[in-house]
Coordinates of C-alpha atoms in Angstrom, one line a residue:
M1 CA 94.5 32.3 117.6
T2 CA 92.9 35.0 119.8
Q3 CA 96.2 36.7 120.4
V4 CA 96.9 36.8 116.6
Q5 CA 93.5 38.4 115.9
T6 CA 94.0 41.0 118.6
S7 CA 97.5 41.8 117.2
K8 CA 96.1 42.3 113.7
G9 CA 93.3 44.5 115.0
S10 CA 95.8 46.6 116.9
K11 CA 98.0 47.0 113.8
W12 CA 95.0 47.9 111.7
S13 CA 93.8 50.5 114.2
N14 CA 97.2 52.0 114.4
M15 CA 97.3 52.3 110.6
C16 CA 93.9 54.0 110.6
L17 CA 95.0 56.4 113.3
R18 CA 98.1 57.4 111.4
D19 CA 96.1 58.0 108.2
K20 CA 93.7 60.3 110.0
T21 CA 96.2 62.1 112.2
D22 CA 98.3 65.2 111.3
I23 CA 101.0 66.7 113.4
Y24 CA 101.9 70.4 113.5
F25 CA 105.2 72.0 114.5
N26 CA 106.3 75.5 115.5
G27 CA 109.8 76.6 116.3
V28 CA 111.2 73.0 116.2
R29 CA 114.4 72.2 114.5
S30 CA 114.2 70.2 111.3
E31 CA 116.2 67.3 112.7
I32 CA 113.8 66.8 115.6
V33 CA 110.9 67.1 113.2
K34 CA 112.2 64.2 111.0
D35 CA 112.8 62.0 114.1
I36 CA 109.3 62.6 115.4
I37 CA 107.7 61.9 112.0
Q38 CA 109.8 58.7 111.6
I39 CA 108.9 57.4 115.0
S40 CA 105.2 58.3 115.0
G41 CA 104.4 57.8 111.3
F42 CA 102.1 60.9 111.4
R43 CA 101.9 63.4 108.5
I44 CA 102.9 67.0 108.8
G45 CA 99.8 69.1 108.6
K46 CA 99.4 72.6 107.3
L47 CA 97.3 75.5 108.7
P48 CA 94.5 76.3 108.4
F49 CA 92.6 73.1 108.9
K50 CA 89.1 72.1 110.2
Y51 CA 88.3 70.5 113.4
L52 CA 84.7 69.6 114.2
G53 CA 83.6 71.9 111.4
V54 CA 85.5 74.9 112.8
P55 CA 88.5 76.4 111.0
I56 CA 91.7 76.3 113.1
S57 CA 94.4 78.8 112.2
S58 CA 97.2 80.8 113.8
K59 CA 95.9 83.9 112.0
K60 CA 92.8 85.9 112.2
I61 CA 89.6 84.3 111.0
T62 CA 88.8 86.4 107.9
K63 CA 85.5 87.5 106.6
Y64 CA 85.9 85.1 103.7
E65 CA 86.4 82.1 106.0
G66 CA 83.4 83.2 108.1
Q67 CA 81.4 83.2 104.9
K68 CA 81.1 79.4 105.2
L69 CA 79.1 79.9 108.4
I70 CA 76.7 82.2 106.4
E71 CA 76.4 79.6 103.7
R72 CA 75.4 76.9 106.1
I73 CA 72.7 79.2 107.7
V74 CA 71.3 80.1 104.2
I75 CA 71.2 76.4 103.2
R76 CA 69.3 75.6 106.5
I77 CA 66.8 78.4 105.8
R78 CA 66.1 77.1 102.3
A79 CA 65.7 73.6 103.6
L80 CA 63.2 74.7 106.3
G81 CA 60.6 75.9 103.7
A82 CA 59.1 78.2 106.3
R83 CA 57.8 81.0 104.1
H84 CA 54.1 80.2 105.0
L85 CA 54.7 79.8 108.7
S86 CA 53.3 82.4 111.1
Y87 CA 55.6 85.0 112.7
A88 CA 55.6 83.0 115.9
G89 CA 56.6 79.8 114.0
R90 CA 59.5 81.6 112.3
L91 CA 60.5 83.1 115.6
I92 CA 60.9 79.7 117.2
L93 CA 63.0 78.5 114.2
V94 CA 65.3 81.5 114.5
Q95 CA 65.9 80.9 118.2
S96 CA 66.3 77.2 118.1
V97 CA 68.0 76.6 114.8
L98 CA 69.7 79.6 113.2
A99 CA 71.0 81.2 116.4
T100 CA 72.5 78.0 117.7
M101 CA 74.5 77.5 114.4
H102 CA 76.1 80.9 115.0
S103 CA 76.7 80.1 118.7
Y104 CA 78.9 77.1 117.9
W105 CA 81.4 79.2 116.1
A106 CA 81.1 82.2 118.4
S107 CA 82.1 80.0 121.4
F108 CA 85.6 79.6 119.9
F109 CA 86.4 82.9 118.1
L110 CA 85.7 86.5 118.1
L111 CA 84.1 86.6 114.7
H112 CA 84.5 89.3 112.1
A113 CA 82.1 92.2 112.6
G114 CA 80.8 91.8 109.1
I115 CA 79.9 88.2 109.7
L116 CA 78.1 89.0 112.9
K117 CA 76.2 91.7 111.2
K118 CA 75.3 89.3 108.4
V119 CA 74.0 86.7 110.9
D120 CA 71.7 89.3 112.5
S121 CA 70.4 90.4 109.0
I122 CA 69.7 86.8 108.0
C123 CA 67.8 86.1 111.2
R124 CA 65.9 89.4 110.8
N125 CA 65.0 88.7 107.2
F126 CA 63.8 85.2 108.0
L127 CA 61.7 86.3 110.9
W128 CA 59.8 89.0 108.9
G129 CA 59.9 87.6 105.4
G130 CA 60.6 83.9 105.6
R131 CA 63.7 84.2 103.4
D132 CA 67.4 84.9 103.9
S133 CA 67.4 87.9 101.5
Y134 CA 66.1 91.4 102.1
L135 CA 62.5 91.8 101.0
R136 CA 61.1 94.8 102.9
A137 CA 61.8 96.8 106.0
P138 CA 61.2 94.8 109.2
N139 CA 58.2 95.7 111.3
V140 CA 60.2 96.1 114.5
N141 CA 63.8 97.1 114.8
W142 CA 66.2 94.2 115.4
D143 CA 67.7 95.7 118.5
K144 CA 64.2 96.0 120.0
C145 CA 63.6 92.3 119.1
C146 CA 66.7 91.3 121.1
T147 CA 65.7 93.1 124.3
P148 CA 64.3 90.9 127.1
K149 CA 60.5 90.3 127.5
E150 CA 60.1 92.5 130.5
E151 CA 61.6 95.4 128.6
G152 CA 59.2 95.0 125.6
G153 CA 61.5 92.8 123.6
G154 CA 60.9 89.7 121.5
C155 CA 58.7 86.9 122.8
L156 CA 61.5 84.3 122.9
G157 CA 64.5 86.4 123.9
L158 CA 66.4 86.8 120.7
K159 CA 70.1 87.6 121.0
N160 CA 72.3 90.2 119.4
A161 CA 75.0 88.2 117.6
S162 CA 77.9 90.6 118.5
Q163 CA 77.1 90.8 122.2
W164 CA 76.3 87.1 122.4
N165 CA 79.7 86.3 120.8
R166 CA 81.5 88.4 123.5
A167 CA 79.4 86.8 126.3
L168 CA 80.4 83.3 125.0
L169 CA 84.1 84.2 125.1
G170 CA 83.7 85.7 128.6
K171 CA 84.0 82.2 129.9
Y172 CA 87.7 82.3 129.2
T173 CA 87.9 85.4 131.4
D174 CA 86.2 83.5 134.2
W175 CA 88.8 80.7 133.8
L176 CA 91.6 83.2 134.4
A177 CA 89.8 84.9 137.3
T178 CA 88.9 81.7 139.1
K179 CA 92.1 79.8 138.2
K180 CA 90.2 76.8 136.8
D181 CA 92.1 73.6 136.8
H182 CA 92.3 73.4 133.0
L183 CA 95.3 72.4 131.0
C184 CA 94.9 75.5 128.8
V185 CA 94.8 77.8 131.8
K186 CA 98.0 76.2 133.2
W187 CA 99.6 76.6 129.8
V188 CA 98.6 80.3 129.6
N189 CA 99.9 80.9 133.1
H190 CA 103.2 79.3 132.2
V191 CA 103.7 80.9 128.8
Y192 CA 101.9 84.3 129.0
K193 CA 100.9 85.5 132.5
K194 CA 103.9 84.2 134.4
G195 CA 102.5 85.1 137.8
C196 CA 101.1 88.5 136.7
D197 CA 97.7 89.6 138.1
W198 CA 95.1 88.8 135.5
K199 CA 93.4 92.1 135.7
D200 CA 96.6 94.1 135.0
Y201 CA 97.9 91.7 132.3
S202 CA 98.1 93.0 128.7
A203 CA 98.9 90.9 125.7
P204 CA 102.3 91.1 124.1
T205 CA 102.6 92.4 120.6
D206 CA 104.1 89.2 119.2
C207 CA 101.4 86.8 120.5
I208 CA 98.8 85.1 118.4
W209 CA 95.7 87.0 117.3
F210 CA 93.4 84.7 119.3
W211 CA 95.1 85.5 122.6
K212 CA 94.9 89.2 121.8
K213 CA 91.2 88.9 121.3
I214 CA 90.8 87.0 124.6
I215 CA 92.6 89.7 126.5
H216 CA 90.5 92.3 124.7
I217 CA 87.3 90.5 126.0
K218 CA 89.0 90.2 129.4
D219 CA 89.4 94.0 129.7
K220 CA 85.7 94.4 129.2
F221 CA 84.6 91.7 131.7
K222 CA 87.1 92.5 134.5
Q223 CA 84.9 95.2 135.7
G224 CA 82.3 92.6 136.6
Y225 CA 84.6 90.8 139.0
V226 CA 84.7 91.8 142.6
N227 CA 87.0 89.9 145.0
E228 CA 87.6 87.4 142.1
L229 CA 83.9 86.6 142.0
W230 CA 81.5 87.3 139.1
L231 CA 79.3 90.3 140.3
N232 CA 80.6 89.5 143.8
Q233 CA 78.4 86.5 144.0
T234 CA 79.1 82.8 144.8
I235 CA 77.2 81.9 141.6
P236 CA 79.7 81.2 138.8
Y237 CA 79.8 83.1 135.5
S238 CA 77.2 82.0 132.9
V239 CA 76.9 83.1 129.3
A240 CA 73.3 84.4 129.9
A241 CA 74.5 86.5 132.8
G242 CA 77.4 87.9 130.8
Y243 CA 75.1 88.8 128.0
Q244 CA 72.7 90.6 130.3
W245 CA 75.7 92.5 131.9
L246 CA 76.9 93.6 128.5
R247 CA 73.7 94.9 127.0
T248 CA 72.1 98.3 127.5
K249 CA 69.3 98.2 130.1
N250 CA 65.8 99.6 129.3
A251 CA 62.8 100.5 131.4
K252 CA 60.3 97.7 132.0
V253 CA 57.0 98.0 130.2
S254 CA 53.7 97.8 132.0
W255 CA 52.1 95.4 129.5
R256 CA 54.8 92.7 129.8
F257 CA 52.5 90.4 131.8
L258 CA 49.9 90.3 129.1
Y259 CA 52.0 88.9 126.2
W260 CA 54.4 87.0 128.5
N261 CA 51.7 84.6 129.6
S262 CA 51.8 80.9 130.0
L263 CA 48.3 80.4 128.6
N264 CA 48.8 82.5 125.5
V265 CA 49.0 81.0 122.0
P266 CA 52.4 82.1 120.6
R267 CA 51.0 83.8 117.5
H268 CA 48.6 85.7 119.7
S269 CA 51.5 87.0 121.9
F270 CA 53.5 88.0 118.8
I271 CA 50.7 90.1 117.3
Y272 CA 49.9 91.7 120.6
W273 CA 53.6 92.5 121.1
A274 CA 53.8 94.1 117.6
S275 CA 50.6 96.1 118.2
Q276 CA 52.0 97.5 121.5
H277 CA 54.9 98.9 119.5
C278 CA 52.5 100.2 116.8
K279 CA 54.4 98.2 114.3
L280 CA 51.6 96.2 112.6
L281 CA 51.1 97.2 108.9
T282 CA 48.0 99.3 109.5
L283 CA 47.1 101.8 106.7
D284 CA 48.7 104.8 108.4
R285 CA 52.0 103.0 108.6
M286 CA 51.8 101.7 105.0
I287 CA 51.3 105.2 103.8
K288 CA 54.4 106.4 105.6
M289 CA 56.3 103.5 104.0
G290 CA 55.1 104.5 100.6
R291 CA 53.2 101.2 100.1
G292 CA 49.6 102.5 99.6
T293 CA 47.2 105.3 99.4
A294 CA 44.1 104.0 101.2
T295 CA 43.5 105.5 104.7
I296 CA 39.9 104.5 105.7
C297 CA 39.5 101.5 108.0
Y298 CA 38.6 98.3 106.1
I299 CA 36.2 97.3 108.8
C300 CA 34.1 100.3 109.6
G301 CA 34.8 102.4 106.5
V302 CA 34.5 105.6 108.5
E303 CA 37.7 106.7 110.2
P304 CA 41.4 106.4 109.3
E305 CA 42.9 103.1 110.3
T306 CA 45.5 103.4 113.1
H307 CA 46.5 101.0 115.9
E308 CA 44.4 103.0 118.4
H309 CA 41.4 103.1 116.1
L310 CA 41.5 99.5 114.9
F311 CA 41.8 97.8 118.3
Y312 CA 39.9 100.2 120.6
K313 CA 37.9 102.9 118.7
C314 CA 36.4 101.0 115.8
E315 CA 32.8 99.9 116.3
Y316 CA 33.7 96.3 115.5
S317 CA 36.4 96.2 118.1
K318 CA 34.2 97.9 120.7
I319 CA 31.6 95.2 120.2
C320 CA 34.3 92.5 120.6
M321 CA 35.7 94.1 123.8
K322 CA 32.2 94.5 125.2
L323 CA 31.5 90.8 124.6
L324 CA 34.8 90.0 126.3
Q325 CA 33.9 92.1 129.2
D326 CA 30.6 90.4 129.7
Y327 CA 32.0 87.0 129.1
L328 CA 34.7 87.4 131.8
H329 CA 32.5 89.5 134.1
L330 CA 35.0 92.3 134.2
S331 CA 34.2 95.4 136.2
F332 CA 36.3 97.6 134.0
L333 CA 36.7 98.3 130.3
A334 CA 38.9 96.0 128.3
E335 CA 40.9 99.1 127.2
D336 CA 42.1 99.4 130.8
M337 CA 43.4 95.8 130.8
V338 CA 47.1 96.9 130.9
K339 CA 46.5 99.2 133.8
W340 CA 44.7 96.5 135.7
F341 CA 47.6 94.1 135.2
S342 CA 50.2 96.6 136.1
T343 CA 48.6 97.5 139.5
G344 CA 48.5 93.8 140.6
R345 CA 45.0 94.1 142.0
G346 CA 41.9 92.1 141.4
R347 CA 41.5 88.4 140.8
S348 CA 43.8 85.5 141.8
G349 CA 46.8 84.5 139.8
L350 CA 45.2 81.9 137.6
Q351 CA 42.2 84.1 136.9
R352 CA 44.5 87.0 135.9
V353 CA 46.5 84.7 133.5
F354 CA 43.3 83.4 131.9
T355 CA 41.9 86.9 131.6
G356 CA 45.1 88.2 129.9
A357 CA 45.1 85.2 127.5
C358 CA 41.5 86.0 126.4
F359 CA 42.3 89.7 125.9
V360 CA 45.4 89.0 123.8
G361 CA 43.4 86.4 121.8
V362 CA 40.7 89.0 121.0
I363 CA 43.4 91.5 119.8
Y364 CA 44.7 88.8 117.5
A365 CA 41.2 88.0 116.3
I366 CA 40.5 91.7 115.5
W367 CA 43.7 91.8 113.5
N368 CA 42.8 88.6 111.7
A369 CA 39.3 90.0 110.9
R370 CA 40.8 93.2 109.5
N371 CA 43.1 91.2 107.2
R372 CA 40.1 89.1 106.0
A373 CA 38.1 92.2 105.4
R374 CA 41.0 93.6 103.3
I375 CA 41.6 90.5 101.2
Y376 CA 38.3 88.7 101.0
H377 CA 35.9 91.6 101.8
R378 CA 34.3 89.5 104.4
L379 CA 33.9 90.2 108.1
A380 CA 33.3 87.6 110.8
A381 CA 30.5 88.2 113.3
P382 CA 32.0 89.8 116.5
W383 CA 30.5 87.2 118.9
I384 CA 32.4 84.4 117.1
L385 CA 35.7 85.9 118.1
V386 CA 35.2 85.7 121.8
K387 CA 33.7 82.2 122.0

């Protein structure tokens, strides 16, 4: 009885396997195709088809096919309902949800430039407006947001979609360089390379588009290999290292230790980062953008509102900074906090981190007080902000 049940189960599993399996042929005579179909019972599939949600095709992935990726990202944004989140909250969602959806496709194909540009624009619009569509000009340029923290970039290390796509595909170059024991590498060596040195190899004109793109990426990354090692190191290639190698390097900023701080509240870090780039919507910037006519500071009502005035020159901010100085027993003015951090002198590590977190928190509180004064015409007492 047990043998009969096992036999029936085996037949049933084989039937399910045949119903869910397609077979594809290329350059095979029709007689052989008929024999294989008759023996296996599989169906003849047609390209393109989907595998694990990714379109598989012998031709180039078009902008129209990549639009499905854009639609999924847009649907996810609308499902998140994050319009009322802070900038820091939306930043985390962009990094953890939206960017990973693009990375899945980008690890297989060199996507269309229009699709990559659209992914960047959707992430940018969501970060600054909470929607997928364009509402207003972003406070900070997207390229600046994608630079590392030490160079004054975004607080969570956002990635440029185009460069990240190339860095993901750089792993195939590493397979060729290090001769990984993969079936696909063996097949490539047998069909395409045929013993040729991988650095000097160029793709034939009649090969598939995917292989041409891989060779195009290889020509970019081969400069990073010395003695068949990535950057002449024993450490193997990683996508993060490839992305850093591709991008343009910038000078490190002196205030990076203040907003890149383990004790900082994320929203405090984000506001401080934007203030250091002078990209908060103060009245002087709003006039340049054609979005207002008021110029006088909402807090003091005396001088024009700029970043320098609001956070350091306004009487309200001076009181806040003086209270912070007294509270932390600082021997220097709070305006010199960046210089103090950059020199590396003074207190111990934990004290410095705590001091920086308090300073960034006061900057956020001043900005919050300014917004309340603008909207509600109320101003919090300065000593409340530093307690």
